[in-house]
Short mmCIF file of C-alpha atoms in Angstrom, two decimals:
data_model
loop_
_atom_site.label_atom_id
_atom_site.label_comp_id
_atom_site.label_asym_id
_atom_site.label_seq_id
_atom_site.Cartn_x
_atom_site.Cartn_y
_atom_site.Cartn_z
CA MET A 1 0.08 0.10 -0.10
CA THR A 2 1.29 3.29 -1.07
CA LEU A 3 0.47 5.20 2.30
CA THR A 4 2.24 2.64 4.30
CA VAL A 5 5.32 3.07 2.29
CA LEU A 6 5.13 6.73 2.51
CA LEU A 7 4.79 6.53 6.28
CA LEU A 8 7.59 4.34 6.64
CA LEU A 9 9.93 6.29 4.53
CA GLN A 10 8.96 9.32 6.78
CA ALA A 11 9.75 7.28 9.85
CA ILE A 12 13.26 6.31 8.29
CA ALA A 13 13.77 10.07 7.21
CA VAL A 14 13.02 11.17 10.76
CA LEU A 15 15.13 8.59 12.29
CA GLY A 16 17.88 9.64 10.08
CA VAL A 17 17.58 13.35 11.58
CA ALA A 18 17.89 11.70 14.99
CA VAL A 19 21.12 10.00 13.98
CA VAL A 20 22.40 13.29 12.69
CA PHE A 21 21.52 15.14 15.79
CA ALA A 22 23.15 12.38 17.83
CA LEU A 23 26.33 12.74 15.85
CA GLU A 24 26.27 16.39 16.56
CA ILE A 25 25.90 16.33 20.34
CA GLY A 26 28.52 18.49 21.76
CA SER A 27 28.39 21.05 19.16
CA GLY A 28 26.01 23.91 18.69
CA VAL A 29 24.41 26.54 20.71
CA LEU A 30 22.08 24.22 22.75
CA ASN A 31 23.40 22.74 26.02
CA LEU A 32 24.13 19.06 26.40
CA GLY A 33 20.93 18.18 28.08
CA ALA A 34 18.78 19.81 25.63
CA GLN A 35 20.79 18.30 22.62
CA ILE A 36 20.02 14.87 24.55
CA PHE A 37 16.41 15.78 24.94
CA LEU A 38 16.21 16.56 21.10
CA VAL A 39 17.75 13.41 20.09
CA VAL A 40 15.44 11.34 22.14
CA LEU A 41 12.49 13.41 20.94
CA VAL A 42 12.97 13.08 17.31
CA ALA A 43 13.97 9.36 17.63
CA ALA A 44 10.59 8.77 19.42
CA ALA A 45 8.67 10.68 16.95
CA GLY A 46 10.46 8.46 14.15
CA ALA A 47 9.60 5.33 16.27
CA TRP A 48 5.83 6.46 16.34
CA ILE A 49 5.60 7.24 12.59
CA GLY A 50 6.99 3.72 11.98
CA ALA A 51 4.46 2.16 14.22
CA ALA A 52 1.54 4.01 12.57
CA GLY A 53 2.80 2.84 9.28
CA LEU A 54 2.81 -0.84 10.45
CA GLY A 55 -0.41 -0.29 12.25
CA LEU A 56 -1.81 0.86 8.84
CA TRP A 57 -0.39 -2.38 7.23
CA ALA A 58 -2.08 -4.34 9.86
CA GLY A 59 -5.42 -2.46 9.37
CA ARG A 60 -5.58 -0.84 12.80
CA ALA A 61 -8.46 1.91 13.42
CA TRP A 62 -6.28 3.81 15.81
CA VAL A 63 -3.92 4.65 13.00
CA ARG A 64 -6.21 7.39 11.09
CA ALA A 65 -6.01 9.68 14.58
CA ALA A 66 -2.16 9.29 14.79
CA VAL A 67 -1.50 9.83 11.14
CA VAL A 68 -3.73 13.03 11.26
CA VAL A 69 -1.87 14.53 14.22
CA ILE A 70 1.66 13.48 12.98
CA GLU A 71 0.78 15.16 9.52
CA LEU A 72 -0.67 18.03 11.05
CA PHE A 73 2.46 18.59 13.01
CA ALA A 74 4.51 18.56 9.89
CA VAL A 75 2.27 21.08 8.16
CA ILE A 76 2.73 23.35 11.18
CA LEU A 77 6.52 22.89 11.05
CA SER A 78 6.63 23.62 7.30
CA VAL A 79 4.72 27.07 8.08
CA SER A 80 7.52 27.94 10.51
CA PHE A 81 10.38 26.92 7.75
CA PHE A 82 8.54 28.92 4.97
CA SER A 83 8.12 32.09 7.37
CA ALA A 84 11.81 31.81 8.07
CA GLY A 85 12.84 31.67 4.49
CA ASN A 86 13.52 28.10 4.19
CA VAL A 87 11.34 27.30 1.23
CA THR A 88 13.36 23.84 0.42
CA THR A 89 12.87 22.55 3.98
CA GLY A 90 9.32 23.69 4.24
CA LEU A 91 8.45 21.89 0.90
CA LEU A 92 10.15 18.73 2.35
CA PHE A 93 7.89 18.94 5.33
CA LEU A 94 4.50 20.02 3.58
CA LEU A 95 4.41 17.64 0.43
CA PRO A 96 4.67 14.42 2.13
CA ALA A 97 2.31 15.42 4.55
CA ALA A 98 -0.08 16.76 2.24
CA GLY A 99 0.14 13.38 0.18
CA ILE A 100 -0.25 11.49 3.14
CA LEU A 101 -3.25 13.32 4.52
CA PHE A 102 -4.75 12.93 1.20
CA LEU A 103 -4.42 9.48 0.92
CA MET A 104 -5.34 8.80 4.39
CA PHE A 105 -8.95 9.89 3.70
CA SER A 106 -9.29 7.76 0.45
CA ARG A 107 -11.78 5.12 0.03
CA GLN A 108 -9.09 2.29 -0.20
CA VAL A 109 -7.77 3.48 3.24
CA ALA A 110 -11.26 3.66 5.06
CA GLU A 111 -12.14 0.37 3.57
CA HIS A 112 -8.88 -1.27 4.70
CA LEU A 113 -9.19 0.38 8.41
CA ALA A 114 -12.73 -0.66 8.43
CA GLY A 115 -11.87 -4.28 7.72
CA LEU A 116 -13.64 -4.66 4.34
CA HIS A 117 -10.39 -6.15 2.82
CA ARG A 118 -9.86 -8.97 5.14
#
């Protein structure tokens, strides 16, 4: 299913960002505690997105609310990147989120989550 693949790719990307943040611990303007917290927070977000992707694959109904919240946060983050003048990063957040939200409310996904394809 396309939506599952998109969610798992998004999870891999977020976990990749957590790895990059972890490799940069000790540099930057944040103190050590804040850097560690940021790594844990981003890694947890990546794990949650991955869990939502796997839950979607399994047809779990709770996935719809989780994915909508995740993608709305991505849209909110994209707006902050746009307002800061970083259009490329804003698009990297906005386009996948918009596609995932669009697919999330498609008939095929609704039927899959309702158990009509089992």
